[in-house]
Amino acid sequence: MALDNRTLVTEFVLQGFSETPQLQIFLFSTFLFLYFTALTGNILTVMAISLDSGLHTPMYFFLANLAILDIGCTSTVLPKLLENLFVEEKSISYDGCMTQLYFITCLLGTELLLFTAMAYDRYVAICHPLYYSTMMSRMVCMILVSSVWAIGALSSLLQTGLMLRLTFCGPNEIKHFLCEIPSLLLLSCSSTYVNNVMVVIADVYFGVINFVLTMVSYGFIISNILKIRTTEGKKKAFSTCSSHLMVVSMYYTTIIYTYIFPGSGSSMDNGKVVALLYTTVGPTLNPLIYTLRNKDFKTALKKIFPFIH
């Protein structure tokens, strides 16, 4: 299809990690293992929380939603990445690229919002324990989670819609292993001014504002923990939020590197490694970080699967 003697792009070529056959086999095995581990861990998390009534609390409700997001995130990226490690032509159709862009943007944005909701939950639990059941009632949790998913989906719909209005007429090689906004904007033949403005607005909202809200929540939490007189009390209070703080720190670091400072890396390979952290490594580690240190969860898992010791 021609436009002003230029050919419109109907597919994109994704840049892989290596062309060396031996290294490709190693990478395929590694990513397949990570994908299987992420799926298994997150599915077990959702099952345990759904089937054990003892885990029907706000904190575990949020963790179940995080696990669903992680399943979606890895399943949006890794199947195509695994396929491209074996085929010679590492292409993705225009429609496939836009579909991947929508889901990865939606899931990442929703996850950032969910982290803020989870931080608020820990803030209420530690700073206002007497009012916890009221402030974090079933209705409040449902409204929070519904809002998180809706905002993430609508924001991604807007960003993808703006991307669809752009003209891509070559080159068509995406210097990444997935379709992301920063990489695609570099290939546009038409003006990306509106896209860039909306990306900045999204960065400020999802990245900066939510990060500040999360850190403010933890500021109050840490301040309140320090007021606890007993060492045992401090350990117990901190253990309920240390896992979340660890995951949030890693996640925001990678997102800020990719979206807020996309040109700060010394090479495109750095960007690929960072993207792997939040699309693959994070979803794989989240179930381990949140659940293996949690006695209640391990007890629930043993009830559902008696063969687990």
GROMACS .gro file of C-alpha atoms in nm:
model
  309
    1MET     CA    1   0.000   0.000   0.000
    2ALA     CA    2   0.159   0.330  -0.111
    3LEU     CA    3   0.141   0.672   0.039
    4ASP     CA    4   0.328   0.955  -0.137
    5ASN     CA    5   0.552   0.694  -0.308
    6ARG     CA    6   0.628   0.541   0.032
    7THR     CA    7   0.523   0.192   0.138
    8LEU     CA    8   0.322   0.160   0.456
    9VAL     CA    9   0.455  -0.092   0.707
   10THR     CA   10   0.242  -0.407   0.740
   11GLU     CA   11   0.476  -0.583   0.979
   12PHE     CA   12   0.765  -0.502   1.210
   13VAL     CA   13   1.091  -0.685   1.268
   14LEU     CA   14   1.179  -0.739   1.633
   15GLN     CA   15   1.544  -0.727   1.728
   16GLY     CA   16   1.643  -1.032   1.931
   17PHE     CA   17   1.920  -1.084   2.183
   18SER     CA   18   2.168  -1.285   1.980
   19GLU     CA   19   2.215  -1.454   1.643
   20THR     CA   20   2.450  -1.720   1.786
   21PRO     CA   21   2.269  -2.058   1.775
   22GLN     CA   22   2.424  -2.188   2.099
   23LEU     CA   23   2.331  -1.872   2.286
   24GLN     CA   24   1.979  -1.878   2.140
   25ILE     CA   25   1.926  -2.230   2.278
   26PHE     CA   26   2.047  -2.114   2.620
   27LEU     CA   27   1.820  -1.809   2.611
   28PHE     CA   28   1.523  -2.017   2.497
   29SER     CA   29   1.573  -2.260   2.786
   30THR     CA   30   1.613  -1.977   3.036
   31PHE     CA   31   1.305  -1.783   2.922
   32LEU     CA   32   1.096  -2.100   2.899
   33PHE     CA   33   1.194  -2.188   3.257
   34LEU     CA   34   1.112  -1.835   3.377
   35TYR     CA   35   0.777  -1.842   3.193
   36PHE     CA   36   0.683  -2.179   3.342
   37THR     CA   37   0.791  -2.067   3.691
   38ALA     CA   38   0.599  -1.739   3.663
   39LEU     CA   39   0.282  -1.913   3.543
   40THR     CA   40   0.303  -2.184   3.809
   41GLY     CA   41   0.376  -1.946   4.096
   42ASN     CA   42   0.108  -1.695   4.005
   43ILE     CA   43  -0.159  -1.955   3.926
   44LEU     CA   44  -0.091  -2.123   4.263
   45THR     CA   45  -0.120  -1.782   4.430
   46VAL     CA   46  -0.461  -1.714   4.273
   47MET     CA   47  -0.584  -2.066   4.353
   48ALA     CA   48  -0.473  -2.058   4.717
   49ILE     CA   49  -0.626  -1.716   4.780
   50SER     CA   50  -0.951  -1.810   4.603
   51LEU     CA   51  -0.999  -2.148   4.773
   52ASP     CA   52  -0.887  -2.072   5.128
   53SER     CA   53  -1.137  -1.857   5.323
   54GLY     CA   54  -0.864  -1.765   5.568
   55LEU     CA   55  -0.696  -1.564   5.292
   56HIS     CA   56  -1.009  -1.366   5.200
   57THR     CA   57  -0.866  -1.039   5.332
   58PRO     CA   58  -0.786  -0.712   5.151
   59MET     CA   59  -0.411  -0.780   5.140
   60TYR     CA   60  -0.455  -1.119   4.972
   61PHE     CA   61  -0.728  -0.984   4.745
   62PHE     CA   62  -0.475  -0.733   4.610
   63LEU     CA   63  -0.209  -1.006   4.582
   64ALA     CA   64  -0.447  -1.221   4.374
   65ASN     CA   65  -0.498  -0.929   4.134
   66LEU     CA   66  -0.121  -0.875   4.118
   67ALA     CA   67  -0.077  -1.242   4.028
   68ILE     CA   68  -0.338  -1.212   3.749
   69LEU     CA   69  -0.155  -0.906   3.613
   70ASP     CA   70   0.177  -1.094   3.620
   71ILE     CA   71   0.027  -1.388   3.432
   72GLY     CA   72  -0.101  -1.146   3.168
   73CYS     CA   73   0.230  -0.959   3.148
   74THR     CA   74   0.447  -1.265   3.089
   75SER     CA   75   0.192  -1.418   2.849
   76THR     CA   76   0.186  -1.097   2.643
   77VAL     CA   77   0.563  -1.092   2.594
   78LEU     CA   78   0.729  -1.431   2.638
   79PRO     CA   79   0.546  -1.652   2.382
   80LYS     CA   80   0.650  -1.419   2.097
   81LEU     CA   81   1.001  -1.385   2.239
   82LEU     CA   82   1.036  -1.765   2.258
   83GLU     CA   83   0.907  -1.802   1.902
   84ASN     CA   84   1.155  -1.546   1.768
   85LEU     CA   85   1.446  -1.732   1.926
   86PHE     CA   86   1.377  -2.022   1.689
   87VAL     CA   87   1.262  -1.862   1.364
   88GLU     CA   88   1.491  -1.683   1.120
   89GLU     CA   89   1.245  -1.403   1.038
   90LYS     CA   90   1.171  -1.234   1.371
   91SER     CA   91   0.865  -1.044   1.255
   92ILE     CA   92   0.537  -0.939   1.413
   93SER     CA   93   0.237  -0.814   1.215
   94TYR     CA   94   0.120  -0.454   1.249
   95ASP     CA   95  -0.203  -0.568   1.419
   96GLY     CA   96  -0.011  -0.808   1.642
   97CYS     CA   97   0.228  -0.531   1.743
   98MET     CA   98  -0.055  -0.292   1.831
   99THR     CA   99  -0.231  -0.566   2.027
  100GLN     CA  100   0.084  -0.641   2.225
  101LEU     CA  101   0.136  -0.268   2.282
  102TYR     CA  102  -0.217  -0.231   2.421
  103PHE     CA  103  -0.192  -0.521   2.665
  104ILE     CA  104   0.161  -0.450   2.790
  105THR     CA  105   0.077  -0.080   2.845
  106CYS     CA  106  -0.251  -0.170   3.015
  107LEU     CA  107  -0.097  -0.431   3.244
  108LEU     CA  108   0.204  -0.219   3.343
  109GLY     CA  109  -0.010   0.087   3.418
  110THR     CA  110  -0.261  -0.119   3.616
  111GLU     CA  111   0.020  -0.278   3.816
  112LEU     CA  112   0.160   0.062   3.916
  113LEU     CA  113  -0.186   0.171   4.034
  114LEU     CA  114  -0.232  -0.156   4.222
  115PHE     CA  115   0.098  -0.099   4.405
  116THR     CA  116  -0.043   0.232   4.530
  117ALA     CA  117  -0.363   0.062   4.648
  118MET     CA  118  -0.156  -0.205   4.824
  119ALA     CA  119   0.054   0.064   4.995
  120TYR     CA  120  -0.266   0.233   5.115
  121ASP     CA  121  -0.390  -0.102   5.250
  122ARG     CA  122  -0.069  -0.147   5.453
  123TYR     CA  123  -0.090   0.216   5.571
  124VAL     CA  124  -0.442   0.163   5.707
  125ALA     CA  125  -0.350  -0.175   5.862
  126ILE     CA  126  -0.048  -0.037   6.051
  127CYS     CA  127  -0.144   0.324   6.119
  128HIS     CA  128  -0.520   0.282   6.176
  129PRO     CA  129  -0.568  -0.081   6.286
  130LEU     CA  130  -0.889  -0.012   6.482
  131TYR     CA  131  -1.061   0.127   6.171
  132TYR     CA  132  -0.911  -0.125   5.925
  133SER     CA  133  -1.226  -0.336   5.879
  134THR     CA  134  -1.427  -0.022   5.801
  135MET     CA  135  -1.175   0.166   5.587
  136MET     CA  136  -1.085  -0.147   5.388
  137SER     CA  137  -1.427  -0.310   5.368
  138ARG     CA  138  -1.517  -0.551   5.089
  139MET     CA  139  -1.695  -0.272   4.901
  140VAL     CA  140  -1.398  -0.034   4.931
  141CYS     CA  141  -1.160  -0.305   4.802
  142MET     CA  142  -1.387  -0.383   4.507
  143ILE     CA  143  -1.410  -0.013   4.416
  144LEU     CA  144  -1.031   0.030   4.444
  145VAL     CA  145  -0.950  -0.271   4.227
  146SER     CA  146  -1.221  -0.193   3.970
  147SER     CA  147  -1.090   0.164   3.941
  148VAL     CA  148  -0.732   0.041   3.903
  149TRP     CA  149  -0.823  -0.193   3.616
  150ALA     CA  150  -1.052   0.059   3.447
  151ILE     CA  151  -0.797   0.343   3.455
  152GLY     CA  152  -0.521   0.115   3.326
  153ALA     CA  153  -0.740  -0.012   3.041
  154LEU     CA  154  -0.867   0.332   2.937
  155SER     CA  155  -0.521   0.490   2.948
  156SER     CA  156  -0.379   0.211   2.734
  157LEU     CA  157  -0.672   0.244   2.491
  158LEU     CA  158  -0.590   0.614   2.451
  159GLN     CA  159  -0.216   0.551   2.399
  160THR     CA  160  -0.281   0.270   2.150
  161GLY     CA  161  -0.540   0.480   1.966
  162LEU     CA  162  -0.287   0.761   1.928
  163MET     CA  163  -0.030   0.511   1.800
  164LEU     CA  164  -0.277   0.380   1.539
  165ARG     CA  165  -0.312   0.727   1.388
  166LEU     CA  166   0.062   0.742   1.311
  167THR     CA  167   0.206   0.650   0.973
  168PHE     CA  168   0.483   0.388   0.959
  169CYS     CA  169   0.653   0.380   0.619
  170GLY     CA  170   0.994   0.234   0.700
  171PRO     CA  171   1.234   0.140   0.842
  172ASN     CA  172   1.035  -0.127   1.024
  173GLU     CA  173   1.296  -0.276   1.260
  174ILE     CA  174   1.205  -0.229   1.626
  175LYS     CA  175   1.526  -0.225   1.827
  176HIS     CA  176   1.363  -0.425   2.103
  177PHE     CA  177   1.214  -0.771   2.161
  178LEU     CA  178   0.862  -0.631   2.215
  179CYS     CA  179   0.637  -0.350   2.092
  180GLU     CA  180   0.664  -0.057   2.333
  181ILE     CA  181   0.572   0.308   2.293
  182PRO     CA  182   0.928   0.459   2.300
  183SER     CA  183   1.058   0.212   2.038
  184LEU     CA  184   0.761   0.257   1.803
  185LEU     CA  185   0.763   0.638   1.816
  186LEU     CA  186   1.117   0.633   1.675
  187LEU     CA  187   0.988   0.460   1.360
  188SER     CA  188   0.698   0.695   1.282
  189CYS     CA  189   0.702   0.892   0.956
  190SER     CA  190   0.441   1.136   1.087
  191SER     CA  191   0.443   1.384   1.374
  192THR     CA  192   0.455   1.225   1.720
  193TYR     CA  193   0.400   1.551   1.910
  194VAL     CA  194   0.059   1.454   2.054
  195ASN     CA  195   0.189   1.107   2.141
  196ASN     CA  196   0.489   1.252   2.322
  197VAL     CA  197   0.268   1.491   2.521
  198MET     CA  198   0.035   1.207   2.625
  199VAL     CA  199   0.331   0.987   2.717
  200VAL     CA  200   0.463   1.263   2.946
  201ILE     CA  201   0.119   1.301   3.107
  202ALA     CA  202   0.096   0.923   3.157
  203ASP     CA  203   0.450   0.916   3.300
  204VAL     CA  204   0.364   1.189   3.549
  205TYR     CA  205   0.041   1.018   3.656
  206PHE     CA  206   0.147   0.653   3.663
  207GLY     CA  207   0.512   0.701   3.744
  208VAL     CA  208   0.558   1.018   3.950
  209ILE     CA  209   0.225   1.073   4.130
  210ASN     CA  210   0.170   0.708   4.219
  211PHE     CA  211   0.532   0.672   4.326
  212VAL     CA  212   0.499   0.975   4.555
  213LEU     CA  213   0.171   0.842   4.702
  214THR     CA  214   0.332   0.505   4.765
  215MET     CA  215   0.639   0.660   4.929
  216VAL     CA  216   0.422   0.891   5.143
  217SER     CA  217   0.225   0.587   5.262
  218TYR     CA  218   0.548   0.414   5.355
  219GLY     CA  219   0.677   0.727   5.523
  220PHE     CA  220   0.377   0.715   5.760
  221ILE     CA  221   0.415   0.337   5.798
  222ILE     CA  222   0.785   0.353   5.893
  223SER     CA  223   0.721   0.646   6.127
  224ASN     CA  224   0.446   0.447   6.299
  225ILE     CA  225   0.661   0.132   6.321
  226LEU     CA  226   0.943   0.326   6.490
  227LYS     CA  227   0.698   0.428   6.761
  228ILE     CA  228   0.633   0.065   6.856
  229ARG     CA  229   0.820  -0.005   7.177
  230THR     CA  230   0.892  -0.378   7.148
  231THR     CA  231   1.143  -0.519   6.901
  232GLU     CA  232   0.910  -0.811   6.826
  233GLY     CA  233   0.628  -0.568   6.748
  234LYS     CA  234   0.851  -0.373   6.508
  235LYS     CA  235   0.959  -0.692   6.329
  236LYS     CA  236   0.600  -0.812   6.291
  237ALA     CA  237   0.480  -0.477   6.158
  238PHE     CA  238   0.770  -0.438   5.916
  239SER     CA  239   0.740  -0.796   5.787
  240THR     CA  240   0.388  -0.721   5.658
  241CYS     CA  241   0.513  -0.449   5.423
  242SER     CA  242   0.882  -0.524   5.353
  243SER     CA  243   0.800  -0.759   5.063
  244HIS     CA  244   0.580  -0.499   4.897
  245LEU     CA  245   0.842  -0.226   4.940
  246MET     CA  246   1.107  -0.452   4.783
  247VAL     CA  247   0.892  -0.528   4.475
  248VAL     CA  248   0.782  -0.165   4.435
  249SER     CA  249   1.142  -0.040   4.445
  250MET     CA  250   1.254  -0.281   4.172
  251TYR     CA  251   0.947  -0.218   3.959
  252TYR     CA  252   0.958   0.163   3.969
  253THR     CA  253   1.332   0.166   3.899
  254THR     CA  254   1.284  -0.029   3.575
  255ILE     CA  255   0.973   0.162   3.465
  256ILE     CA  256   1.136   0.502   3.524
  257TYR     CA  257   1.445   0.387   3.331
  258THR     CA  258   1.233   0.275   3.034
  259TYR     CA  259   0.959   0.537   3.008
  260ILE     CA  260   1.072   0.852   3.188
  261PHE     CA  261   1.440   0.838   3.086
  262PRO     CA  262   1.428   0.625   2.770
  263GLY     CA  263   1.755   0.768   2.637
  264SER     CA  264   1.953   0.734   2.955
  265GLY     CA  265   2.091   0.387   2.882
  266SER     CA  266   2.435   0.337   2.732
  267SER     CA  267   2.291   0.094   2.475
  268MET     CA  268   1.971  -0.062   2.346
  269ASP     CA  269   2.079  -0.388   2.513
  270ASN     CA  270   2.048  -0.215   2.850
  271GLY     CA  271   1.686  -0.134   2.766
  272LYS     CA  272   1.620  -0.498   2.679
  273VAL     CA  273   1.763  -0.619   3.008
  274VAL     CA  274   1.556  -0.366   3.201
  275ALA     CA  275   1.241  -0.467   3.009
  276LEU     CA  276   1.309  -0.830   3.100
  277LEU     CA  277   1.314  -0.731   3.467
  278TYR     CA  278   0.957  -0.599   3.470
  279THR     CA  279   0.803  -0.832   3.209
  280THR     CA  280   0.970  -1.159   3.310
  281VAL     CA  281   1.189  -1.154   3.622
  282GLY     CA  282   0.944  -0.947   3.831
  283PRO     CA  283   0.641  -1.169   3.762
  284THR     CA  284   0.857  -1.475   3.836
  285LEU     CA  285   0.987  -1.343   4.167
  286ASN     CA  286   0.666  -1.181   4.298
  287PRO     CA  287   0.502  -1.508   4.413
  288LEU     CA  288   0.827  -1.613   4.581
  289ILE     CA  289   0.879  -1.278   4.755
  290TYR     CA  290   0.518  -1.240   4.872
  291THR     CA  291   0.428  -1.596   4.962
  292LEU     CA  292   0.731  -1.805   5.061
  293ARG     CA  293   0.793  -1.577   5.360
  294ASN     CA  294   0.424  -1.586   5.454
  295LYS     CA  295   0.316  -1.855   5.704
  296ASP     CA  296  -0.057  -1.809   5.637
  297PHE     CA  297  -0.011  -1.860   5.265
  298LYS     CA  298   0.210  -2.167   5.309
  299THR     CA  299  -0.050  -2.318   5.544
  300ALA     CA  300  -0.327  -2.251   5.290
  301LEU     CA  301  -0.118  -2.408   5.013
  302LYS     CA  302  -0.063  -2.723   5.220
  303LYS     CA  303  -0.439  -2.753   5.282
  304ILE     CA  304  -0.513  -2.737   4.909
  305PHE     CA  305  -0.214  -2.951   4.806
  306PRO     CA  306  -0.145  -3.197   5.094
  307PHE     CA  307   0.154  -3.344   4.909
  308ILE     CA  308   0.342  -3.010   4.951
  309HIS     CA  309   0.576  -3.019   5.252
   0.00000   0.00000   0.00000
